[in-house]
mmCIF file of C-alpha atoms in Angstrom:
data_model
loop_
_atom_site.group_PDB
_atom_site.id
_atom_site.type_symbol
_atom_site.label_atom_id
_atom_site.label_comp_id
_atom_site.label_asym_id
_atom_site.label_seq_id
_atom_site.Cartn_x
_atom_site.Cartn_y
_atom_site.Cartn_z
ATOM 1 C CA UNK A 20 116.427 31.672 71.646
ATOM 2 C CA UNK A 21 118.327 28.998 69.883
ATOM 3 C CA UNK A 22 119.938 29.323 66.682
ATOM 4 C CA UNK A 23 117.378 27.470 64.544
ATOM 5 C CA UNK A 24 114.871 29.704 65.697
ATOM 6 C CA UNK A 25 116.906 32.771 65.171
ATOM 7 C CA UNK A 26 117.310 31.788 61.463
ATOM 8 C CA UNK A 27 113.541 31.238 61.127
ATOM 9 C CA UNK A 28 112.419 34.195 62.887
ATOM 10 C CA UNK A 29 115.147 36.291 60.161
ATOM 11 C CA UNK A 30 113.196 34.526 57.196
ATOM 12 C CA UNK A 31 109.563 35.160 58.168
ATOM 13 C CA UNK A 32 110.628 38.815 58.901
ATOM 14 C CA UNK A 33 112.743 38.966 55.892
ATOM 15 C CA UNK A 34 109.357 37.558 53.725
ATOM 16 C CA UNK A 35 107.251 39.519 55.898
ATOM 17 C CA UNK A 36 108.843 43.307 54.316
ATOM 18 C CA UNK A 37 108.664 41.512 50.870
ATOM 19 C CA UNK A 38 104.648 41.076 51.661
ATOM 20 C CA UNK A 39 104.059 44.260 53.094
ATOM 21 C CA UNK A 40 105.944 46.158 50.413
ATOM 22 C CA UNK A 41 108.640 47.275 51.940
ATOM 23 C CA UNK A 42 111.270 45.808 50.088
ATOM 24 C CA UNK A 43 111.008 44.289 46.407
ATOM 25 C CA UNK A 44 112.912 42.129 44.178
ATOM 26 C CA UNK A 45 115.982 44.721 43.932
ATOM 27 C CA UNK A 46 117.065 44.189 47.670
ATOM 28 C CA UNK A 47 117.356 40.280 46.440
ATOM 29 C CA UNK A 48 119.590 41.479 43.736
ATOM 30 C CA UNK A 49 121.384 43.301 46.141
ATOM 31 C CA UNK A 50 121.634 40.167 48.424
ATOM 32 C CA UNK A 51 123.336 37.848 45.999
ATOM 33 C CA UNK A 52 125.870 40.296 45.328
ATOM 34 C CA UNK A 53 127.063 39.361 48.665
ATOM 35 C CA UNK A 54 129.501 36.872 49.313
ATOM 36 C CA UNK A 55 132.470 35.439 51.155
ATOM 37 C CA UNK A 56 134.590 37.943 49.661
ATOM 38 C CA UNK A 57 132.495 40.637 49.744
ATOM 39 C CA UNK A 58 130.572 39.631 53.340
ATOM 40 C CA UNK A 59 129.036 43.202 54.141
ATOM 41 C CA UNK A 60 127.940 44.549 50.939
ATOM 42 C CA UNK A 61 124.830 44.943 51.977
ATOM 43 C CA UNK A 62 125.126 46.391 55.040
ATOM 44 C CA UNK A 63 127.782 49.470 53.224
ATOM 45 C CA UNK A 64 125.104 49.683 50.559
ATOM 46 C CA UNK A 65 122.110 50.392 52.664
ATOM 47 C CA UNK A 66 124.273 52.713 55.223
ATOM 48 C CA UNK A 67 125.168 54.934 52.427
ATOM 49 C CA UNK A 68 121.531 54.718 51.272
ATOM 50 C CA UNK A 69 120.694 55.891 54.903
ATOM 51 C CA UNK A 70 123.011 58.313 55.162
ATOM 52 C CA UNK A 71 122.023 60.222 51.347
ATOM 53 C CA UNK A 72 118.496 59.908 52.548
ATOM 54 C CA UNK A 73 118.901 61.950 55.379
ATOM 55 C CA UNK A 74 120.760 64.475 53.499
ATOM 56 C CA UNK A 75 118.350 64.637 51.111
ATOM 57 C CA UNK A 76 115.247 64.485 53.329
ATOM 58 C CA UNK A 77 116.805 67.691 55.486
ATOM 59 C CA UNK A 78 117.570 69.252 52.360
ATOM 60 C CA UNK A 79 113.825 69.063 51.227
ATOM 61 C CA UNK A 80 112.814 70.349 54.491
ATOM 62 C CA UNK A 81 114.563 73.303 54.183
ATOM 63 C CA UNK A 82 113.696 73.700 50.792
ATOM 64 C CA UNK A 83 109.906 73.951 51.630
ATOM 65 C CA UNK A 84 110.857 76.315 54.401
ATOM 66 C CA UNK A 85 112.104 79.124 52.304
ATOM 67 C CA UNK A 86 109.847 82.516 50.956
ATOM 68 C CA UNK A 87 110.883 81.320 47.807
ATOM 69 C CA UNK A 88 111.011 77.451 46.903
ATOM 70 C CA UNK A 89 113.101 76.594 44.269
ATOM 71 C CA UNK A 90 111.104 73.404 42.850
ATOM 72 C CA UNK A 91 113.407 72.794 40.097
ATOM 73 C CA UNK A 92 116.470 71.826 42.630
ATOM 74 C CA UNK A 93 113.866 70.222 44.819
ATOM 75 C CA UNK A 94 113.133 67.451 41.841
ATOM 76 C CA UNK A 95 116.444 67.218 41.357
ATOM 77 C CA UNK A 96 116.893 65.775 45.120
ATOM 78 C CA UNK A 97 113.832 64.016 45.052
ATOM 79 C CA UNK A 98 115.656 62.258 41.565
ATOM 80 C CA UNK A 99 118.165 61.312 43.669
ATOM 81 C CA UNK A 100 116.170 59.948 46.588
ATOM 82 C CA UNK A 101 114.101 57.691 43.994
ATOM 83 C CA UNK A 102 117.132 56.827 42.375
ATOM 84 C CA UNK A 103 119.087 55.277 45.836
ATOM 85 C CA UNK A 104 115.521 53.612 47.196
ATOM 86 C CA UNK A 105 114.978 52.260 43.686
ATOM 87 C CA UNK A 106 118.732 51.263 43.486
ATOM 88 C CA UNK A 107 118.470 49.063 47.524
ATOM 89 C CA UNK A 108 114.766 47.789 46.956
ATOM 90 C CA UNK A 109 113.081 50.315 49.244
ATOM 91 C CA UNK A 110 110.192 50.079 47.370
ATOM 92 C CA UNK A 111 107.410 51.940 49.212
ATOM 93 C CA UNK A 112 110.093 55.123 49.317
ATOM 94 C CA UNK A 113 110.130 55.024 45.917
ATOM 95 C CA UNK A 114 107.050 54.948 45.013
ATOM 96 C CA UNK A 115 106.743 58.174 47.308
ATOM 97 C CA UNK A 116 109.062 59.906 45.297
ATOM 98 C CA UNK A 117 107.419 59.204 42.021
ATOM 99 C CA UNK A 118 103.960 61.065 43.542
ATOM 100 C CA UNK A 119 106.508 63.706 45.255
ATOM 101 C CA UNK A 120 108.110 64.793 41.709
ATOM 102 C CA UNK A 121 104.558 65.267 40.489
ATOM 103 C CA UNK A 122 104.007 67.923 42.850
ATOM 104 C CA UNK A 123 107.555 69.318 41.910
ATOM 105 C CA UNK A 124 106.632 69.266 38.392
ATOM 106 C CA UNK A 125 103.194 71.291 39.307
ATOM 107 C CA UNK A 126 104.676 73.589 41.674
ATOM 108 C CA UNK A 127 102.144 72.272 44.044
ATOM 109 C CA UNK A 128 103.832 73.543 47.910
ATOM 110 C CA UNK A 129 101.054 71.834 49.874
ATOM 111 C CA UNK A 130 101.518 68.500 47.970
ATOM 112 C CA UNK A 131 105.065 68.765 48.734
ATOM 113 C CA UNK A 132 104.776 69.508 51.809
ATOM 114 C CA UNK A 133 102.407 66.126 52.614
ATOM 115 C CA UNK A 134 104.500 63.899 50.107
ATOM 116 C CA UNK A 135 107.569 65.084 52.225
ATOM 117 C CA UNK A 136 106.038 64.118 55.456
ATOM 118 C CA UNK A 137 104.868 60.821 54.063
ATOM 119 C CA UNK A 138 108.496 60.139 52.689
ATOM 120 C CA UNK A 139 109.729 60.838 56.145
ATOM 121 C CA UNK A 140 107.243 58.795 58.031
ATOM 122 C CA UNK A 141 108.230 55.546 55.460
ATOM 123 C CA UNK A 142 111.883 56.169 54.886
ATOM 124 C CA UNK A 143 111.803 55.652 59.021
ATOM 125 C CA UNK A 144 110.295 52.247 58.918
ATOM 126 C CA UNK A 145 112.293 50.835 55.968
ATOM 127 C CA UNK A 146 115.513 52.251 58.161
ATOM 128 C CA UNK A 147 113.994 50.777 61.421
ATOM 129 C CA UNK A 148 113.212 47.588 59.637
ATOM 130 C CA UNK A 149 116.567 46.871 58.232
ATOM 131 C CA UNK A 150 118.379 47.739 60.884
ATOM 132 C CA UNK A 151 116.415 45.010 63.341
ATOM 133 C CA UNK A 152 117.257 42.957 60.001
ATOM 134 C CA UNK A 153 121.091 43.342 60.376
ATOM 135 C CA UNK A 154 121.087 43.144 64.126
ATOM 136 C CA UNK A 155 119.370 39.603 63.839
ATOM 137 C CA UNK A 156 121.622 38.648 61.321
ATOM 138 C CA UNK A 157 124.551 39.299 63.464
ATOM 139 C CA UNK A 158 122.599 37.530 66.680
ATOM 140 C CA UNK A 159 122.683 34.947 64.202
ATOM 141 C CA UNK A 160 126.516 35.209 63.487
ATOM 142 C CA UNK A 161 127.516 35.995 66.818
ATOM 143 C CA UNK A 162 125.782 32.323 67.803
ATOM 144 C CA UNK A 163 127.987 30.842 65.060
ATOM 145 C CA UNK A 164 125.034 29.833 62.548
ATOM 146 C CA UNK A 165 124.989 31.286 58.921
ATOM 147 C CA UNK A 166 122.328 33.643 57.218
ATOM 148 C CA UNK A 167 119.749 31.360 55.600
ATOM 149 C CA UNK A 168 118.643 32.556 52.052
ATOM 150 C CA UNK B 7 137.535 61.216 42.537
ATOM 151 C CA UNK B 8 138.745 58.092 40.363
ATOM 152 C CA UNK B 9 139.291 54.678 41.563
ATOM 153 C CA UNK B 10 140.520 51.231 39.853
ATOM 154 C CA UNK B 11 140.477 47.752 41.009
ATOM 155 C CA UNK B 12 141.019 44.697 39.473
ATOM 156 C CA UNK B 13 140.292 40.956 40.611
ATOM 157 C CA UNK B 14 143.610 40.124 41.914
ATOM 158 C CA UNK B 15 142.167 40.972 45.511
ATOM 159 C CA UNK B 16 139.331 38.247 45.592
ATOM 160 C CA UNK B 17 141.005 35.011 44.061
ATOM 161 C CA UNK B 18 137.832 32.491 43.415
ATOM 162 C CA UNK B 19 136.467 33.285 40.910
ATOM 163 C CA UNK B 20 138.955 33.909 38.583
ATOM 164 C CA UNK B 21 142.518 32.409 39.154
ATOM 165 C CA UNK B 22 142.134 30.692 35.705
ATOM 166 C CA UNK B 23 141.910 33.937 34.008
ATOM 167 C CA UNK B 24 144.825 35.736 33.196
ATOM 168 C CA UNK B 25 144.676 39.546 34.246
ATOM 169 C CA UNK B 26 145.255 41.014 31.145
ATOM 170 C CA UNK B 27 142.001 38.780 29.696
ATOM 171 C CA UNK B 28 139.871 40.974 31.801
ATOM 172 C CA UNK B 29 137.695 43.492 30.228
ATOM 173 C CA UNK B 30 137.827 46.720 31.880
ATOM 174 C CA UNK B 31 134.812 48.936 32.071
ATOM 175 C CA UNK B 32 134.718 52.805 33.138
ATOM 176 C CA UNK B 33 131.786 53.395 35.036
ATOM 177 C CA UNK B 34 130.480 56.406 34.908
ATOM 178 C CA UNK B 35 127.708 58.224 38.035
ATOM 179 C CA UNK B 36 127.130 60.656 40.261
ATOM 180 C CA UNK B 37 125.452 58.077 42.511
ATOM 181 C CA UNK B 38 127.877 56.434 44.813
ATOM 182 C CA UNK B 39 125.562 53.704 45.466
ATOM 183 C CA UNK B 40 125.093 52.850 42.123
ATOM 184 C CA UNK B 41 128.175 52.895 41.803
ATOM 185 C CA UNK B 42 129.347 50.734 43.786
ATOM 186 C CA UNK B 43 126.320 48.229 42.696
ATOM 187 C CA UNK B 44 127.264 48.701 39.329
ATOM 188 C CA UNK B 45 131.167 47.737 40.415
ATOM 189 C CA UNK B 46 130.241 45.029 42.053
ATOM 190 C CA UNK B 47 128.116 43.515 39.287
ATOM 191 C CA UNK B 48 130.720 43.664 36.921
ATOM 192 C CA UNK B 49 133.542 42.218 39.249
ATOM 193 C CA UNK B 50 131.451 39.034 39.921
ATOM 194 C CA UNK B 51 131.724 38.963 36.166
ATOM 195 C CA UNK B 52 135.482 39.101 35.800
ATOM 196 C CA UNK B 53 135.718 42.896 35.134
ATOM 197 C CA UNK B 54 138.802 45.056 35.652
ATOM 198 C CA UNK B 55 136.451 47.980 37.145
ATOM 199 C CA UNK B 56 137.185 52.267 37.076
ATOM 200 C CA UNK B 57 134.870 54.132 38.184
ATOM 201 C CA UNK B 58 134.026 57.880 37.949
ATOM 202 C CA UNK B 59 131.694 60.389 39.783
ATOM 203 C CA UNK B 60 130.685 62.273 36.988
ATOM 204 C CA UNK B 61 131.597 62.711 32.783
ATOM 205 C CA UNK B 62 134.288 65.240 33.460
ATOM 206 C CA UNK B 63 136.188 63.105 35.750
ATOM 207 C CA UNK B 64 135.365 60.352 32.775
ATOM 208 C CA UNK B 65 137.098 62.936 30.401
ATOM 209 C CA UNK B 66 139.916 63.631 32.496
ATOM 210 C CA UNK B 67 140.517 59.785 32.828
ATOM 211 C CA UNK B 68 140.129 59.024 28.894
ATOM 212 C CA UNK B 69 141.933 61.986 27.793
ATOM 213 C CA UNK B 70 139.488 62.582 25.700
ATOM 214 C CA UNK B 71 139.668 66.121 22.790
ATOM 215 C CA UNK B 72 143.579 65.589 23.733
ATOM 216 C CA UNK B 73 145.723 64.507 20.608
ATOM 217 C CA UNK B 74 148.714 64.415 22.248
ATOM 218 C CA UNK B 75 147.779 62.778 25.426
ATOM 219 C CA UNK B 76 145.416 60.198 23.906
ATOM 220 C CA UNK B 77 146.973 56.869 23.195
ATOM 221 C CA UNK B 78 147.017 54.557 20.303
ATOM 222 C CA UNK B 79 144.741 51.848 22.001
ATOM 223 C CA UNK B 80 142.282 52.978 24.388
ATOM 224 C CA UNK B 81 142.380 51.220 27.687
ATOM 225 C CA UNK B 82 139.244 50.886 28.425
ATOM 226 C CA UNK B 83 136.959 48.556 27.026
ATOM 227 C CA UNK B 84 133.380 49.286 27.584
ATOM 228 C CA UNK B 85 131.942 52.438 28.948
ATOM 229 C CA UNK B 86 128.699 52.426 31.030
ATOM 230 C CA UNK B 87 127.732 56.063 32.210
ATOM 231 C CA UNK B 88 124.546 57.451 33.768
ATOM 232 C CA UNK B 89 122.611 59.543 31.822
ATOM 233 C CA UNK B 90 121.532 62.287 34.286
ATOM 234 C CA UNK B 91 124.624 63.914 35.862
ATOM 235 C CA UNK B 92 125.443 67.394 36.708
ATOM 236 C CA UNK B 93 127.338 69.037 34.463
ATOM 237 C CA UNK B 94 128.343 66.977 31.632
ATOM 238 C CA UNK B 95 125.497 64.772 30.862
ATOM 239 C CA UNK B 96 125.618 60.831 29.569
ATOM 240 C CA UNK B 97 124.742 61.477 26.185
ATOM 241 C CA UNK B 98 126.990 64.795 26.107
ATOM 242 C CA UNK B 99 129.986 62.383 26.962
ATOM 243 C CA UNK B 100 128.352 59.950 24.401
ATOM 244 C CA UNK B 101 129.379 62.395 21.945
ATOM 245 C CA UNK B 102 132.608 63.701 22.725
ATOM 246 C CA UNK B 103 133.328 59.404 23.020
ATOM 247 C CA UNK B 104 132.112 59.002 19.349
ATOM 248 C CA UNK B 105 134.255 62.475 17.868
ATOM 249 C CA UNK B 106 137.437 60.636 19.698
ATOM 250 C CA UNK B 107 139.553 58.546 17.279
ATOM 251 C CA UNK B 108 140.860 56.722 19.484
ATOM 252 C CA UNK B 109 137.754 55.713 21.721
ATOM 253 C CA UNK B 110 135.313 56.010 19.147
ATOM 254 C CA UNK B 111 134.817 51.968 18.607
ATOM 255 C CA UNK B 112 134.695 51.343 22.345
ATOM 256 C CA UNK B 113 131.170 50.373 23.550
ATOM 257 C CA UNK B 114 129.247 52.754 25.507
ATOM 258 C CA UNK B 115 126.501 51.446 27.606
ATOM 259 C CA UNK B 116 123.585 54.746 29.148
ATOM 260 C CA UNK B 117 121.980 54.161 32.222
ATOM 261 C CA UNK B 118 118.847 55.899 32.896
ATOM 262 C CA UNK B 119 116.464 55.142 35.996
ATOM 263 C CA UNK B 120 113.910 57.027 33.440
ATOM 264 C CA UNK B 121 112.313 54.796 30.516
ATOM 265 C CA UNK B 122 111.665 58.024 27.951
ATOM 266 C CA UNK B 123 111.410 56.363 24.151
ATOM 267 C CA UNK B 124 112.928 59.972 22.673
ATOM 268 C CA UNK B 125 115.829 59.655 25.057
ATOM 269 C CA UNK B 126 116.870 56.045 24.463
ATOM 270 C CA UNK B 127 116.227 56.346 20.700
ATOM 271 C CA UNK B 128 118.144 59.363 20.641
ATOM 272 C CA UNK B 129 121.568 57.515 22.834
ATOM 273 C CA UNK B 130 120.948 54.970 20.187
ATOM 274 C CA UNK B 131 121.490 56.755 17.461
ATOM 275 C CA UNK B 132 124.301 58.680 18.602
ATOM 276 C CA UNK B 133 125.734 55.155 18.931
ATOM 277 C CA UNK B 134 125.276 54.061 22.125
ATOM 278 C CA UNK B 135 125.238 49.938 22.245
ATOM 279 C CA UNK B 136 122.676 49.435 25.046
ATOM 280 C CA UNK B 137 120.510 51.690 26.917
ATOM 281 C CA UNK B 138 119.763 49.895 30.497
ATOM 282 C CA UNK B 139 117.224 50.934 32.996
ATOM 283 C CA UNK B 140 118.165 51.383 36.335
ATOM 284 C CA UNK B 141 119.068 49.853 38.430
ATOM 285 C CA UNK B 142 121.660 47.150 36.680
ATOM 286 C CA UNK B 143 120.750 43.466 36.945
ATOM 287 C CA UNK B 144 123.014 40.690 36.221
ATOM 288 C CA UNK B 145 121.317 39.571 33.135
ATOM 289 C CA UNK B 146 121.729 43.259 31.748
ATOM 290 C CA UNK B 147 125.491 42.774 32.445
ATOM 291 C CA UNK B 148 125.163 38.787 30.706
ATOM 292 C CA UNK B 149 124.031 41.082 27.425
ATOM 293 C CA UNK B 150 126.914 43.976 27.852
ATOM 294 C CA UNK B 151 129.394 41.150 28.170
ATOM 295 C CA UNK B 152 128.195 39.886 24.812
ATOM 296 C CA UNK B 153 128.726 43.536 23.335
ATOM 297 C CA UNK B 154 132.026 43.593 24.880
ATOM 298 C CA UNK B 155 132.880 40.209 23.467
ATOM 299 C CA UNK B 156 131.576 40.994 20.094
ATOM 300 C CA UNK B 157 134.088 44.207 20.110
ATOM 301 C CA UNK B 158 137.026 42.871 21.245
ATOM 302 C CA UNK B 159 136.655 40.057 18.145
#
């Protein structure tokens, strides 16, 4: 594939998460905070976002696994987990978590238990999504074109 | 953990502006992503950045309830802190910030990612200058700057 069809294949898929709900206008934010000085911003940001997710996500697991489940400490972590997707644009994560620290809030386990699944199921997308993202973004590099906006 | 940076690393933006013009801002969360969003926000806008992971670290850094170890002039110019932290909440360092002679008059900015009218009403009156949602845009940082420029005159 030649460049110019590398860049237009990133920008389709790029408009295609904002579409589909995947991303939203924070991850733009996030974008223009990039720049020659700062060239992988985005890339750190959203590794540390994948890497506090996971935490968190494992952390919720075993949460919902114990006799007793200590919902108090389990909104706290879903806080955090809105907080991060809010913070990168992972929009459809987020809105999870809103739903999620409802059934926190009522102590409701089988709620949980669902709203942790579906958390799961999206925050694997959004991380298999941005990481094809980056990779054609350096495809793009690598062939000595820039990232289009 | 504490750490400081100033422009001198990244030169285009601001070799017209003498170091000591910059404005520097403690920023104050227990995210590290925010954080560093929140960093980077303000050094695009010519800010001499600090940041801390949570309000005791922020304490430790100001020397804040201290008399003997707290300085004439504060060093810091603005304060933006999260309001939901372990320990030590925002508003909590809110106050001790406002008891503090010396830091008293600096501008503190809350951060919530929750929009709860009692809460921002009550940073408000405590004397908070702003109360920003979460997360930080650059036109809430065009509006702190004016705060901070407003202060410093």
């Amino acid at each position: 594939m030649d460049l110019v069809q590398l860049q237009r294949q990133l920008v389709d898929y790029r408009t295609s998460l904002y579409h589909e709900g995947f991303l939203d206008e924070q991850f733009t934010q996030l974008q223009s905070l990039q720049d020659e000085n700062n060239p992988d911003f985005v890339v750190e940001v959203v590794s540390l976002f994948f890497e506090d997710s996971e935490r968190l996500l494992n952390e919720l697991s075993k949460a919902l696994e114990q006799q007793i489940i200590d919902f108090k400490r389990m909104d706290g972590q879903v806080h955090q987990l809105k907080g991060s997707s809010s913070s990168i644009g992972a929009h459809r994560v987020q809105k999870l978590c809103i739903v999620f620290r409802n059934y926190c809030e009522a102590q409701n386990v089988e709620g949980c238990l669902k709203c942790l699944q579906q958390v799961k199921h999206e925050y694997g997308i959004i991380k298999t999504k941005l990481e094809s993202m980056f990779q054609l973004e350096q495809q793009i590099l690598n062939a000595g074109g820039s990232i289009p906006v | 953990m504490l750490s400081s940076g100033g422009e001198s690393g990244s030169c285009s933006k601001d070799m017209a502006v003498e170091l000591g013009d910059e404005p520097h801002v403690l920023v104050v969360d227990d995210s590290l992503i925010d954080r560093k969003l929140v960093e980077r926000l303000l050094k695009n806008s010519s800010c001499k950045v600090t940041t801390a992971e949570n309000a005791l670290r922020a304490v430790e850094y100001l020397r804040l309830g201290n008399d003997t170890l707290e300085g004439t002039v504060s060093e810091v110019n603005m304060i933006i802190t999260d309001y939901c932290m372990p320990g030590m909440t925002g508003y909590e360092l809110l106050k001790k910030i406002k008891e503090s002679s010396v830091l008293k008059e600096v501008p503190v900015i809350i951060m919530s990612s929750e929009n709860i009218p009692t809460r921002i009403s009550q940073c408000l009156e405590e004397g908070a200058k702003m109360f920003v949602l979460k997360p930080l845009k650059r036109s809430d940082v065009k509006q702190l700057k004016w705060h901070l420029m407003k202060c410093r005159n």
